[in-house]
CSV table of C-alpha atoms in Angstrom, one decimal:
chain,number,residue,atom,x,y,z
D,268,GLN,CA,-1.9,77.5,112.7
D,269,VAL,CA,-3.1,75.4,115.6
D,270,GLN,CA,-1.7,72.1,116.9
D,271,LEU,CA,-3.5,69.7,119.2
D,272,VAL,CA,-1.7,66.8,121.0
D,273,GLU,CA,-3.6,64.1,122.9
D,274,SER,CA,-2.3,61.8,125.6
D,275,GLY,CA,-3.6,59.4,128.2
D,276,GLY,CA,-5.3,56.6,126.2
D,277,GLY,CA,-4.7,53.0,127.0
D,278,LEU,CA,-6.2,49.7,128.0
D,279,VAL,CA,-8.5,49.5,131.0
D,280,GLN,CA,-11.0,47.0,132.5
D,281,ALA,CA,-14.7,47.7,132.4
D,282,GLY,CA,-15.6,49.9,135.3
D,283,GLY,CA,-12.2,51.5,135.4
D,284,SER,CA,-11.1,55.1,134.7
D,285,LEU,CA,-8.8,57.0,132.4
D,286,ARG,CA,-7.9,60.6,132.1
D,287,LEU,CA,-7.2,62.1,128.6
D,288,SER,CA,-5.5,65.4,128.0
D,289,CYS,CA,-5.1,67.6,125.0
D,290,ALA,CA,-2.6,70.4,124.8
D,291,ALA,CA,-3.2,73.2,122.2
D,292,SER,CA,-0.4,75.3,120.8
D,293,GLY,CA,0.1,77.9,118.1
D,294,SER,CA,-2.6,80.4,117.3
D,295,THR,CA,-4.7,79.5,120.3
D,296,ASP,CA,-6.7,82.7,120.0
D,297,ARG,CA,-8.2,81.1,116.9
D,298,ILE,CA,-10.0,78.6,119.1
D,299,ASN,CA,-13.3,79.4,120.7
D,300,ALA,CA,-14.3,75.9,121.8
D,301,MET,CA,-12.6,72.5,122.3
D,302,GLY,CA,-14.0,69.0,122.6
D,303,TRP,CA,-13.5,65.3,122.6
D,304,TYR,CA,-14.7,63.1,119.8
D,305,ARG,CA,-14.5,59.4,119.3
D,306,GLN,CA,-14.6,57.0,116.4
D,307,ALA,CA,-15.0,53.2,116.6
D,308,PRO,CA,-14.1,51.0,113.6
D,309,GLY,CA,-16.8,51.2,111.0
D,310,LYS,CA,-18.6,54.0,112.8
D,311,GLN,CA,-18.9,57.7,112.2
D,312,ARG,CA,-17.0,60.1,114.4
D,313,GLU,CA,-19.2,61.5,117.2
D,314,LEU,CA,-19.0,64.3,119.8
D,315,VAL,CA,-18.3,63.0,123.3
D,316,ALA,CA,-17.9,66.3,125.2
D,317,GLY,CA,-17.3,69.9,124.4
D,318,ILE,CA,-16.3,73.0,126.4
D,319,GLY,CA,-16.1,76.7,125.5
D,320,ASN,CA,-13.0,78.9,126.0
D,321,ILE,CA,-12.6,81.4,128.8
D,322,ARG,CA,-15.0,83.8,127.0
D,323,TYR,CA,-17.9,81.3,127.5
D,324,VAL,CA,-18.1,80.7,131.2
D,325,GLY,CA,-19.6,77.4,132.2
D,326,ARG,CA,-20.4,76.1,128.7
D,327,THR,CA,-20.1,72.3,128.5
D,328,ASN,CA,-21.9,69.7,126.4
D,329,TYR,CA,-22.0,65.9,126.7
D,330,ALA,CA,-23.3,63.0,124.6
D,331,ASP,CA,-26.2,61.2,126.3
D,332,SER,CA,-24.2,58.0,126.3
D,333,VAL,CA,-21.5,59.4,128.6
D,334,LYS,CA,-23.4,61.9,130.7
D,335,GLY,CA,-22.8,61.2,134.4
D,336,ARG,CA,-19.6,59.2,133.7
D,337,PHE,CA,-17.3,61.6,131.8
D,338,THR,CA,-16.3,65.1,132.8
D,339,ILE,CA,-14.6,67.6,130.6
D,340,SER,CA,-12.4,70.4,132.1
D,341,ARG,CA,-9.9,72.9,131.0
D,342,ASP,CA,-6.7,74.7,132.2
D,343,ASN,CA,-6.5,78.0,130.3
D,344,ALA,CA,-3.0,78.8,131.6
D,345,LYS,CA,-1.8,75.6,130.0
D,346,ASN,CA,-4.1,75.7,126.9
D,347,THR,CA,-5.1,72.2,127.8
D,348,ILE,CA,-8.4,70.3,128.2
D,349,TYR,CA,-9.0,67.0,129.9
D,350,LEU,CA,-11.5,64.2,129.8
D,351,GLN,CA,-12.0,62.3,133.0
D,352,MET,CA,-13.7,59.0,132.1
D,353,ASN,CA,-15.1,56.9,134.9
D,354,SER,CA,-17.2,53.7,134.9
D,355,LEU,CA,-15.9,52.8,131.5
D,356,LYS,CA,-17.8,50.3,129.3
D,357,PRO,CA,-16.6,48.1,126.4
D,358,GLU,CA,-18.8,50.2,124.1
D,359,ASP,CA,-16.5,53.2,125.0
D,360,THR,CA,-13.7,51.6,123.0
D,361,ALA,CA,-12.7,53.9,120.2
D,362,VAL,CA,-10.0,56.3,119.0
D,363,TYR,CA,-10.5,59.5,120.9
D,364,TYR,CA,-9.7,62.8,119.1
D,365,CYS,CA,-9.2,66.2,120.5
D,366,GLY,CA,-10.9,68.9,118.4
D,367,GLY,CA,-10.7,72.7,118.4
D,368,SER,CA,-13.2,74.9,116.6
D,369,TYR,CA,-13.1,78.4,115.3
D,370,TYR,CA,-16.6,79.0,114.0
D,371,SER,CA,-16.9,76.5,111.1
D,372,THR,CA,-13.2,75.6,111.1
D,373,TYR,CA,-12.0,72.5,113.0
D,374,TYR,CA,-8.5,71.5,114.1
D,375,TRP,CA,-7.8,67.8,115.0
D,376,GLY,CA,-5.3,65.9,116.9
D,377,HIS,CA,-4.0,62.5,115.8
D,378,GLY,CA,-6.1,60.6,118.3
D,379,THR,CA,-5.4,58.3,121.2
D,380,GLN,CA,-6.7,54.8,121.5
D,381,VAL,CA,-9.0,53.8,124.4
D,382,THR,CA,-9.7,50.1,124.8
D,383,VAL,CA,-12.1,48.8,127.5
D,384,SER,CA,-12.1,45.1,128.1
D,385,SER,CA,-14.9,43.1,129.8
């Protein structure tokens, strides 16, 4: 089994920054990619940024809405991924979830709230 634990959410003013982290534990060899998703009230969960594991060098993916503002990174020794969020906008307000994928199987954290005020 795989466990994912997010941290780093909070309240920030528009234009500010936050750094999210997600630590994976358990059967981490059953994860070939990880990513950040978000879900605002009444909206569908969407992919924000994704990154491959050490076997997929340099593989990252970003939603158009965050490209140039958010950066995903990883620390393989710690089994942890990060999401550096800069120039935050009120529309970024959502619950942010860490996800890990193993082909068609997904693992989810419980989410961390990010609120951006104007």
